[in-house]
CSV table of C-alpha atoms in Angstrom, one decimal:
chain,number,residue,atom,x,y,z
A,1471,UNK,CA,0.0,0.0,0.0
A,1472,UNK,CA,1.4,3.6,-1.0
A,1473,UNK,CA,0.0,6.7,0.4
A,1474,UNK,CA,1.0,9.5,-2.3
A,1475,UNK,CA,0.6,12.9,-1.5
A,1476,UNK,CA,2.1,16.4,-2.5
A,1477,UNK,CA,3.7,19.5,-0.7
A,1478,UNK,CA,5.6,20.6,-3.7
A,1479,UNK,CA,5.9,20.1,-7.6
A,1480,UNK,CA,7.1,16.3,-6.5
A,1481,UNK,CA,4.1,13.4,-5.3
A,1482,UNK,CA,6.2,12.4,-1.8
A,1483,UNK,CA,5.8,8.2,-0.6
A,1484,UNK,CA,4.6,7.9,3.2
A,1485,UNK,CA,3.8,4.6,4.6
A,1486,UNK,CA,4.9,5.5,8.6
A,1487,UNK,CA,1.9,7.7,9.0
A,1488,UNK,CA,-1.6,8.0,8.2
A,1489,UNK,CA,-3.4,11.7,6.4
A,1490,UNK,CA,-5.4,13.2,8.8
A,1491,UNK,CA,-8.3,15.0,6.5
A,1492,UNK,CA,-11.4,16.9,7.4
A,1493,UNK,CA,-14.8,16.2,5.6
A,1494,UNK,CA,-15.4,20.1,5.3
A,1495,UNK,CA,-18.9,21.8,3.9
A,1496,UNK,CA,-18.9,24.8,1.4
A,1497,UNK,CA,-22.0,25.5,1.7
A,1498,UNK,CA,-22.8,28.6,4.5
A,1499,UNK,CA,-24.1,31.4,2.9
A,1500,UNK,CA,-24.1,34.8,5.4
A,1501,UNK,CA,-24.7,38.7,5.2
A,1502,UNK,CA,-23.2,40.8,4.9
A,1503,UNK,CA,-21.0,38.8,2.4
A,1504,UNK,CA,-23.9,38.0,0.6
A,1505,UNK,CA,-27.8,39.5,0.4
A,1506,UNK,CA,-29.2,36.5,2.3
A,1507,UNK,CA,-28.7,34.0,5.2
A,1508,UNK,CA,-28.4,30.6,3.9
A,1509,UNK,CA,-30.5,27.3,4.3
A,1510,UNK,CA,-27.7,25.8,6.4
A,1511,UNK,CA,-28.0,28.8,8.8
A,1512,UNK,CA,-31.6,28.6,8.7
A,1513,UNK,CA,-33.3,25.6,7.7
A,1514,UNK,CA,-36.3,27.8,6.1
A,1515,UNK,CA,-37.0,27.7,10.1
A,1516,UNK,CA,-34.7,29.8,11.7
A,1517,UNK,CA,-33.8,33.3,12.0
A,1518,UNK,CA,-30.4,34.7,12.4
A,1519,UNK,CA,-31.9,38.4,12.8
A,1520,UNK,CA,-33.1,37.2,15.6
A,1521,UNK,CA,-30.8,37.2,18.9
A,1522,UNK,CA,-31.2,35.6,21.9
A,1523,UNK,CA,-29.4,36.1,24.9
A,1524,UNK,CA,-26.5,37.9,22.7
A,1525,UNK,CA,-26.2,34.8,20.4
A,1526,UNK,CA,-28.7,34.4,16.5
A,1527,UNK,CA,-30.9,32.2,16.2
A,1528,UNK,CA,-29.8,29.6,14.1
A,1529,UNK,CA,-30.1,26.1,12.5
A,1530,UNK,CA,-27.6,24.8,14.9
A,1531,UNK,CA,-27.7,23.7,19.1
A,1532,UNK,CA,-24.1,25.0,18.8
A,1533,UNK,CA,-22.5,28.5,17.6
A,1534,UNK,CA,-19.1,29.5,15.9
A,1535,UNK,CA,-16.7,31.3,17.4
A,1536,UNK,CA,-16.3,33.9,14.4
A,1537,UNK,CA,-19.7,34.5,14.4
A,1538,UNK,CA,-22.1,33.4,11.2
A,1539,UNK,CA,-19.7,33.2,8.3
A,1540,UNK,CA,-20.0,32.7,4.2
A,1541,UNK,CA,-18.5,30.1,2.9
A,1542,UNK,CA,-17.3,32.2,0.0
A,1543,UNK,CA,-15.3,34.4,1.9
A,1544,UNK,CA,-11.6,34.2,1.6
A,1545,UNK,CA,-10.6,35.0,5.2
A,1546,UNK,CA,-12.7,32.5,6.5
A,1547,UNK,CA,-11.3,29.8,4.5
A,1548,UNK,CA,-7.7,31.1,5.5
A,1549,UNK,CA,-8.8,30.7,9.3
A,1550,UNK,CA,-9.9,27.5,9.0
A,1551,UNK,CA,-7.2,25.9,7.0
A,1552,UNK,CA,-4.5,27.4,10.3
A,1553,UNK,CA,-6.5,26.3,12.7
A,1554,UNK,CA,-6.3,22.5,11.2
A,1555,UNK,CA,-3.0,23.2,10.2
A,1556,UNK,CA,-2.1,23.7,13.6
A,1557,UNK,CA,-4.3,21.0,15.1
A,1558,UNK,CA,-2.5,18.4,12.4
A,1559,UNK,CA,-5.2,18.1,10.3
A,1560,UNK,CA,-3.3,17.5,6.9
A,1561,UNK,CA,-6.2,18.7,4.8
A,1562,UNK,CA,-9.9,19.0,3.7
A,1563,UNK,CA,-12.3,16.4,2.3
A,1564,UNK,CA,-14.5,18.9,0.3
A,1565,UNK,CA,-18.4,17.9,-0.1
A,1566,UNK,CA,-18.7,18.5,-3.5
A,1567,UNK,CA,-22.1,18.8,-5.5
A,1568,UNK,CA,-21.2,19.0,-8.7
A,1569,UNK,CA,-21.0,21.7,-12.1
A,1570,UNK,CA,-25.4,21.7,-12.4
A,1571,UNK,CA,-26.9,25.2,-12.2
A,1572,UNK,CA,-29.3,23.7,-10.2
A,1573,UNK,CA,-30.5,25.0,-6.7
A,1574,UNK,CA,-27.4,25.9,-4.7
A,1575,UNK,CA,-25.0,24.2,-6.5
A,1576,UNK,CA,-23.2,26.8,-8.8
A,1577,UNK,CA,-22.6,28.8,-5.2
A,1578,UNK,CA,-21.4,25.6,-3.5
A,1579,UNK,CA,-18.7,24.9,-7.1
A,1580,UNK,CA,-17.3,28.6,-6.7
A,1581,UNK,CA,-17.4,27.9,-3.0
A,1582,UNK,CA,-15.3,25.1,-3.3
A,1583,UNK,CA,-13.1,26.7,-6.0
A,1584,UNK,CA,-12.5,29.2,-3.3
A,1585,UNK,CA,-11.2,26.5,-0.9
A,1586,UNK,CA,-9.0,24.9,-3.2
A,1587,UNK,CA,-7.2,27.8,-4.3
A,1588,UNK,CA,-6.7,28.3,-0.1
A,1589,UNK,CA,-5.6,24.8,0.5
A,1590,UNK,CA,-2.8,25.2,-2.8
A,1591,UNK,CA,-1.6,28.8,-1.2
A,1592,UNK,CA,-1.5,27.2,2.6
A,1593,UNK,CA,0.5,24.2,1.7
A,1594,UNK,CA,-2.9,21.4,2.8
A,1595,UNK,CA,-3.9,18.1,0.6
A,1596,UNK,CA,-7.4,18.2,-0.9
A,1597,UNK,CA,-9.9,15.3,-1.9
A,1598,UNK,CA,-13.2,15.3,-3.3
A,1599,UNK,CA,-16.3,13.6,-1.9
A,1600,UNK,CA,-18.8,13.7,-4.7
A,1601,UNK,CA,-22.3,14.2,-3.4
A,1602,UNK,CA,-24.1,11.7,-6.8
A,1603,UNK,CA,-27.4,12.4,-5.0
A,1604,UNK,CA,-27.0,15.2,-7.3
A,1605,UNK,CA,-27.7,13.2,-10.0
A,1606,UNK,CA,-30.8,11.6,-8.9
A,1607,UNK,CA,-32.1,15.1,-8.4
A,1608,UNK,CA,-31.5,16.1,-11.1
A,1609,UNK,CA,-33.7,13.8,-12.8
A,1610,UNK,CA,-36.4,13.7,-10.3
A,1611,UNK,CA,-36.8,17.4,-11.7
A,1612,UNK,CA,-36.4,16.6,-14.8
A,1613,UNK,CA,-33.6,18.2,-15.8
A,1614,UNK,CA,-31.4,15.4,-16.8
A,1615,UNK,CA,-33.1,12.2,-18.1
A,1616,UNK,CA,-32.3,8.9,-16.3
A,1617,UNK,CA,-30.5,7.4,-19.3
A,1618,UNK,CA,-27.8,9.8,-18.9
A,1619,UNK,CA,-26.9,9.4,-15.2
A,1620,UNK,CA,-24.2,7.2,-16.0
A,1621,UNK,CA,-22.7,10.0,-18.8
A,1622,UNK,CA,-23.7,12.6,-16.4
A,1623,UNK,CA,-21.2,11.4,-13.5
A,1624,UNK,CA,-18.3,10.8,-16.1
A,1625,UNK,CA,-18.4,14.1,-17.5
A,1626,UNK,CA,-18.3,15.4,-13.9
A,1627,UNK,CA,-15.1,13.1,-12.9
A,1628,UNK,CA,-13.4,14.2,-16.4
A,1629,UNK,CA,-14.0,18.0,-14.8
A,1630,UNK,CA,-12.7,16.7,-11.9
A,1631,UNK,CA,-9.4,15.6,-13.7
A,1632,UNK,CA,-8.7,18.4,-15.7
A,1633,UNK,CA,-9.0,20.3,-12.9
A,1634,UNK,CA,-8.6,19.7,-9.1
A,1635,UNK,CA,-7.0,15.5,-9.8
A,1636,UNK,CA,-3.4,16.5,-11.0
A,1637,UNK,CA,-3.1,19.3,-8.8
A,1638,UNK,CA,0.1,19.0,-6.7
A,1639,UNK,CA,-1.7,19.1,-3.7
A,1640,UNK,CA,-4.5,16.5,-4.6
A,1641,UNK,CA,-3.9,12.8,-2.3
A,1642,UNK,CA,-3.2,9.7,-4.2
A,1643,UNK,CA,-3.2,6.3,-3.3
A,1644,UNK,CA,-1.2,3.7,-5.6
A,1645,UNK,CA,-0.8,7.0,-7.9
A,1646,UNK,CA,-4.2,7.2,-8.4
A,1647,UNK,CA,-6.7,10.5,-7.3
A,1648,UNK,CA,-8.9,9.5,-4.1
A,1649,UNK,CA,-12.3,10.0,-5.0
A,1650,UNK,CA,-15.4,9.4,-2.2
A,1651,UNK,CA,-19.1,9.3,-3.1
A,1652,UNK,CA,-21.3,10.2,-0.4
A,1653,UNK,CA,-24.4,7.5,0.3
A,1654,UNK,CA,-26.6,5.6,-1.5
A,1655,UNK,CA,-28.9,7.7,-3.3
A,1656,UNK,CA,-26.8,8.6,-6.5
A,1657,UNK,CA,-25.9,6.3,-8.5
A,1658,UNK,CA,-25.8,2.2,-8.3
A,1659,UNK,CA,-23.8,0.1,-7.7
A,1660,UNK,CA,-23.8,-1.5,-11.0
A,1661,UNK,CA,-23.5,2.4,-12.6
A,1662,UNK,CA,-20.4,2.8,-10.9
A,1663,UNK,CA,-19.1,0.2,-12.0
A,1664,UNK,CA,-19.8,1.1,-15.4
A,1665,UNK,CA,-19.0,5.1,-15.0
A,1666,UNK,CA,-15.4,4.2,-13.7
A,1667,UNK,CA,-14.7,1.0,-16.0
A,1668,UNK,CA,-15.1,3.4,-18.7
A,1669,UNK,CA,-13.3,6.4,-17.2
A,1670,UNK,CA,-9.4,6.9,-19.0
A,1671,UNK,CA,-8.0,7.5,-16.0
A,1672,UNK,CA,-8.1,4.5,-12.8
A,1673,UNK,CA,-9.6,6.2,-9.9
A,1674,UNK,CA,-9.1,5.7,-5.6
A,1675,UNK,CA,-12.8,5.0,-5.7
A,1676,UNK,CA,-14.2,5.0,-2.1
A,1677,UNK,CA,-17.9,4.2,-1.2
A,1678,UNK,CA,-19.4,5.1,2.0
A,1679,UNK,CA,-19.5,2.5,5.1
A,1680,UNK,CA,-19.2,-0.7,2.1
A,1681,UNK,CA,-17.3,-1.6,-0.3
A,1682,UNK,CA,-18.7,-1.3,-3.8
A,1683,UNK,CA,-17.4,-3.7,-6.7
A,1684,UNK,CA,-15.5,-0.5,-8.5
A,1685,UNK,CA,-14.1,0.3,-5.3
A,1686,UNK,CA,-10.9,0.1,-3.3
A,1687,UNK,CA,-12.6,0.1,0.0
A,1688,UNK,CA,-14.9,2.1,1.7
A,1689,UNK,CA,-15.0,5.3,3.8
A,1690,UNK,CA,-17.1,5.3,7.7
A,1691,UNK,CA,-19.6,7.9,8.8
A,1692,UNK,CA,-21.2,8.5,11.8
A,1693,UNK,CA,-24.8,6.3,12.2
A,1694,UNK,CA,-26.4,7.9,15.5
A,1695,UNK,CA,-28.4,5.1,15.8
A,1696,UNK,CA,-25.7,2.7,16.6
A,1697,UNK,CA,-22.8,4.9,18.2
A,1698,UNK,CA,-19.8,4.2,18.9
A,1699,UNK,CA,-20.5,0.7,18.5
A,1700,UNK,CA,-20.8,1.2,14.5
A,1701,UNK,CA,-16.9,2.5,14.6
A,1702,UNK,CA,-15.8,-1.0,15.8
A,1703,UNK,CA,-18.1,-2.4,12.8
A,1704,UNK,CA,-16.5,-1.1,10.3
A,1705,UNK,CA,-13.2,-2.3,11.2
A,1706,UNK,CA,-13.8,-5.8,10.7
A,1707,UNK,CA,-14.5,-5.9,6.9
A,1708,UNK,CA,-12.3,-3.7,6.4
A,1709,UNK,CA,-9.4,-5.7,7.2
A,1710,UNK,CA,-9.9,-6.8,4.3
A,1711,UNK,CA,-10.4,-4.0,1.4
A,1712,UNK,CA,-7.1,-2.9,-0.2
A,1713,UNK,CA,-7.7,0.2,1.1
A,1714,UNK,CA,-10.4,1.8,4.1
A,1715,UNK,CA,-10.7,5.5,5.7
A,1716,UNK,CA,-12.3,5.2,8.7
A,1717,UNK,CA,-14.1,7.8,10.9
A,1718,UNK,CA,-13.5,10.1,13.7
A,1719,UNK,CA,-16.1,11.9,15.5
A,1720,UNK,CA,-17.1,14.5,18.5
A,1721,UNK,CA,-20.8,13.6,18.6
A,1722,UNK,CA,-23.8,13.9,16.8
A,1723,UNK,CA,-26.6,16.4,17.9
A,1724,UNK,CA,-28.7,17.2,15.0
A,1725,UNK,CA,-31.4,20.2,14.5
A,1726,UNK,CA,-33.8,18.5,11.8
A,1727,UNK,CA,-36.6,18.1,14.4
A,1728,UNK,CA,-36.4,21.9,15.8
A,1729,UNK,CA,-35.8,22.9,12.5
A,1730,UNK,CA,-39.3,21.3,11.4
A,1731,UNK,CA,-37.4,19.0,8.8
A,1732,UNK,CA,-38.2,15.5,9.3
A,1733,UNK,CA,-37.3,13.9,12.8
A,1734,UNK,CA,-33.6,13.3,14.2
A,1735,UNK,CA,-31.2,10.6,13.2
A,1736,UNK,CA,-30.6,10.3,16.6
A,1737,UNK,CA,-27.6,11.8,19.0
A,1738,UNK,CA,-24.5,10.7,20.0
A,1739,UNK,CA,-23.6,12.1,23.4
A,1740,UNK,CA,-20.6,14.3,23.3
A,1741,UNK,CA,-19.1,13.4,26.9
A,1742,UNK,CA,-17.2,15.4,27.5
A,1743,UNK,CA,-14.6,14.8,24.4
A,1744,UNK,CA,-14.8,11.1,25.2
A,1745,UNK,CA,-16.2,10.1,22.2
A,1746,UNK,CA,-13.6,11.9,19.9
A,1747,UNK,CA,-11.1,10.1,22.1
A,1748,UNK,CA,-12.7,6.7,21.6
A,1749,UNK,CA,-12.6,7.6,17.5
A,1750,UNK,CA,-9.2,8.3,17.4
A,1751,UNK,CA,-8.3,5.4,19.5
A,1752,UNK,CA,-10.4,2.6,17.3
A,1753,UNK,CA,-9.8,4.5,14.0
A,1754,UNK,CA,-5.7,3.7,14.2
A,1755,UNK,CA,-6.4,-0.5,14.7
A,1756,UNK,CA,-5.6,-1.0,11.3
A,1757,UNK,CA,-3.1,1.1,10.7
A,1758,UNK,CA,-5.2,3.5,7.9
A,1759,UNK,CA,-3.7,5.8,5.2
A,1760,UNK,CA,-6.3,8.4,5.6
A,1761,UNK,CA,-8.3,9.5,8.4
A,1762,UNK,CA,-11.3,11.3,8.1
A,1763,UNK,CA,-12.7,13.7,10.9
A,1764,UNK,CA,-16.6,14.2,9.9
A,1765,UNK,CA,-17.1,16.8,10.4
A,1766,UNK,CA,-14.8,20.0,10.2
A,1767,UNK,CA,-18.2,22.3,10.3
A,1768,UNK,CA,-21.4,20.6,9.5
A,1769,UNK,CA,-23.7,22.9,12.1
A,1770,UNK,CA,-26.8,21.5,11.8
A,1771,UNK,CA,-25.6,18.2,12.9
A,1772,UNK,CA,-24.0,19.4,15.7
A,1773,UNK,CA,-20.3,17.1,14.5
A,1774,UNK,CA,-18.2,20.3,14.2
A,1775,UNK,CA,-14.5,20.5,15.7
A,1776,UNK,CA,-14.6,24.1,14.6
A,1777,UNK,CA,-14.1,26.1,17.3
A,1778,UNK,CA,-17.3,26.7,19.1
A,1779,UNK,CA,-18.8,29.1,21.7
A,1780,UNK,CA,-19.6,25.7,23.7
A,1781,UNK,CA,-16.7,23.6,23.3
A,1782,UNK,CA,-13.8,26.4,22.4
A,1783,UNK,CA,-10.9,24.8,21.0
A,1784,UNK,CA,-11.1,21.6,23.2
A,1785,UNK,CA,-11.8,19.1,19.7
A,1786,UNK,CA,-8.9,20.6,18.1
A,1787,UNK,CA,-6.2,20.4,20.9
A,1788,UNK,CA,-7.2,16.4,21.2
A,1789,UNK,CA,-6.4,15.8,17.6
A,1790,UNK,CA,-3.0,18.0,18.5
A,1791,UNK,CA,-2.4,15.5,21.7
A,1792,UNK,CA,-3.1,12.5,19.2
A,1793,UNK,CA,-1.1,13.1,16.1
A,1794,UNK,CA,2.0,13.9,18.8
A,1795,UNK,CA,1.4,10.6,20.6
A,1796,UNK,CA,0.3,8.4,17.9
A,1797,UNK,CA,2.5,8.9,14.9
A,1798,UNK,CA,4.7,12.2,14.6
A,1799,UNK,CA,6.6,12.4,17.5
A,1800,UNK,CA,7.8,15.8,15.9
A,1801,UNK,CA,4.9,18.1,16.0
A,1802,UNK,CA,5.4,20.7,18.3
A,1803,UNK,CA,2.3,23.2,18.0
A,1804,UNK,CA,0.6,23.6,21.4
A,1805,UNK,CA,-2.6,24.6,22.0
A,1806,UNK,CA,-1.8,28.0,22.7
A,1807,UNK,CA,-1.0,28.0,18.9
A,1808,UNK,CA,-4.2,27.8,18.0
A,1809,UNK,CA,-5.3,31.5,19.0
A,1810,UNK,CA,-3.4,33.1,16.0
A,1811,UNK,CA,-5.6,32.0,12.9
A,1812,UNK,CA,-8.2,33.6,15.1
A,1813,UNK,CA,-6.5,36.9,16.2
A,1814,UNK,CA,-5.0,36.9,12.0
A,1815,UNK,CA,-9.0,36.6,11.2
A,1816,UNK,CA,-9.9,39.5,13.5
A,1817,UNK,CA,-7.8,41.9,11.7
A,1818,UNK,CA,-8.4,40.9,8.3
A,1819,UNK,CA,-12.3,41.6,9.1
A,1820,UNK,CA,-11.2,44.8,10.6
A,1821,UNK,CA,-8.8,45.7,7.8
A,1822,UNK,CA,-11.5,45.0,5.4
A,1823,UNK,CA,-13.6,47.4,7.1
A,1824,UNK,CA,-11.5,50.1,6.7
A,1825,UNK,CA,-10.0,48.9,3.0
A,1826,UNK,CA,-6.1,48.8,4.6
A,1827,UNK,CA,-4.0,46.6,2.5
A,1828,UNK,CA,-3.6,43.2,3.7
A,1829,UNK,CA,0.1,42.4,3.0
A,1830,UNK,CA,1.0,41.9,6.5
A,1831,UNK,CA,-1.3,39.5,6.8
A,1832,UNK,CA,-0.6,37.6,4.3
A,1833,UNK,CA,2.8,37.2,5.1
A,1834,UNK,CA,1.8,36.1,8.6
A,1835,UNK,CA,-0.5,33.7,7.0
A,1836,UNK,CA,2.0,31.9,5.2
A,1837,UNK,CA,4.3,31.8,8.4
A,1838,UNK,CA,1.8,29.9,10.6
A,1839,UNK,CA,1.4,27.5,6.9
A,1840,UNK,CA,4.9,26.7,7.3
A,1841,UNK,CA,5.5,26.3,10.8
A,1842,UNK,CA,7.1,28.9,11.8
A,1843,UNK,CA,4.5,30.2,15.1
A,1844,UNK,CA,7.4,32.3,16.8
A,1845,UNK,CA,7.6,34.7,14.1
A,1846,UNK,CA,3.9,34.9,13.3
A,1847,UNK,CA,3.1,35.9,17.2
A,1848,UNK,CA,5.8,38.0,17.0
A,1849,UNK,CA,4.4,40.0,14.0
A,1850,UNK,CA,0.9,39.8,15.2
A,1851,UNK,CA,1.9,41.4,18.3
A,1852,UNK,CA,3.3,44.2,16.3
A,1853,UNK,CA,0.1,45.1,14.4
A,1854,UNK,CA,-2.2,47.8,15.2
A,1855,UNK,CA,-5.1,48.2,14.0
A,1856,UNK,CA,-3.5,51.4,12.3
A,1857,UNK,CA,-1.3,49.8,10.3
């Protein structure tokens, strides 16, 4: 098994230790960057105008730290990447929807533009988790007839190569891109099969919780319903798939039954970081390539390790204490390290108040990317808001 992945023009080999990626969502929509709030902020339900006890009302039991954010906006992205930068998190697993002009999906395909052009700048490792529901959608509304969902998905994954697949910073396994497909409502198993048999270039196919006959293996998610237990589960077929990602987690407190949706998938308890703990101490029984953290920031249910109001930074200094003591005996960032993305975000949205040229800030930026914290504090110290 060979783990291939990029921090330059050359694909590096690592077999000693696994990717550590985070299933992240482009889809927050927010004012003032745009006109509107989002569904994901409100869930047609909620409304953020609204503010309660000094916090907005929102499609979420939890709230950010930065406040309600567009996913669009450059500075967020920026703050996000650091923080899992310094938290070892090695790079994003972007939910992706697809090239359709069809309900939110052109803003969630610049969105995620957006966040690859961060994670190239920042020096992170990108995959793609295609959301196929898409396709089913789009012929339930008749906008692409069900005798091309096959065609459909492989012009989508030639995109896909052409574009985001032989960037540098794109993760390969045995050479070839790593591509996930979210559930079972897209496409077939049997269409898969077909789609990627046909495709010109062979494909780190990945299918979620199973292993589909076009796949290398398959990738966990949380199932509330079972817990923890369903973590364990997984392991045992996966012994034997070339290739699995298993799943880490904080818990699982949805909002679809406030939110007048349908009713919850169920909730699995936080307690007190003891369930990201357990995670990360099953996930590493068979020695995986990739780990994936669902979720970096899915609000609505409740899976974040963004920092939150509730939690802080808590989630992100356990995945610090785990990559240390696990596999890389030689990452040093503390937990104190992970106020700077934070205090580099705060002047950038002051900054972009006042229209003050953000060189600075970009220089510290690329500083915490590479490592070196001493000199970004030292420089952040130094700013006014003057400058």
């Amino acid at each position: 098994m060979t783990l291939f992945y990029s921090n330059s023009a050359c694909s590096q080999e690592s077999s000693a230790q696994p990717l550590v990626m985070a299933h992240y969502m482009p889809w927050y929509v927010a004012k003032p960057t745009s006109e509107v709030w989002g569904w994901h902020w409100t869930m047609n339900h909620f409304n953020p105008e609204n503010v309660i006890d000094g916090r907005r009302e929102i499609a979420s039991h939890f709230h950010t730290v930065i406040g309600l954010y567009d996913s669009s906006d450059p500075s967020v992205i920026e703050y996000h990447l650091l923080l899992m930068k310094l938290a070892g998190i090695d790079g994003v697993i972007v939910d992706w929807y697809g090239l359709s002009d069809f309900r939110d999906y052109a803003v969630l395909q610049k969105n995620t533009q957006a966040i690859v052009d961060q994670v190239r700048r920042l020096g992170m490792k990108l995959i793609i988790c295609y959301e196929d529901q898409t396709i089913t959608a789009l012929v339930d509304a008749g906008k692409l007839p069900a005798a091309d969902r096959v065609s459909h998905a492989k012009r989508e994954l030639s995109w896909l190569q052409e574009h985001w697949f032989a960037l540098d910073c794109y993760v390969r396994i045995d050479e070839k891109p790593v591509l996930l497909s979210f559930g079972n409502a897209g496409l077939t198993n049997v269409e898969w099969s077909e789609c990627l048999s046909e495709f010109p270039v062979p494909l780190a196919y990945f299918s979620e919780h199973t292993r589909r006959d076009a796949a290398v293996g398959g990738f966990d998610w949380p199932i509330p319903s079972e817990g923890l237990a369903a973590v364990n589960r997984f392991q045992e077929p996966a012994r034997n798939w070339k290739h699995a990602i298993p799943v880490v987690y904080p818990r699982f407190v949805d909002i679809y039954a406030e939110a007048g949706l349908h009713a919850s998938y169920g909730t699995i308890q936080d307690s007190e970081g003891r369930t990201l703990r357990e995670t990360l101490r099953q996930v590493v029984t068979n020695q995986p390539s990739i780990i994936q953290i669902a979720t970096w920031n899915d609000w609505g249910e409740g899976t974040q390790i963004e920092p939150s109001v509730e939690f802080g930074t808590r989630d992100l200094e356990i995945i610090q204490k785990f990559r240390r003591i696990t596999f890389d005996k030689q990452f040093s960032t503390q937990p104190a390290d992970l106020s700077l993305p934070l205090k580099l975000y705060q002047l950038r949205s002051v900054k972009k108040e006042v229209r003050s040229p953000d060189e600075q800030l970009d220089k510290i930026a690329i500083l915490i990317a590479a490592g070196n914290i001493a000199a970004a504090r030292e420089r952040l110290n130094k700013i006014s808001i003057a400058d």
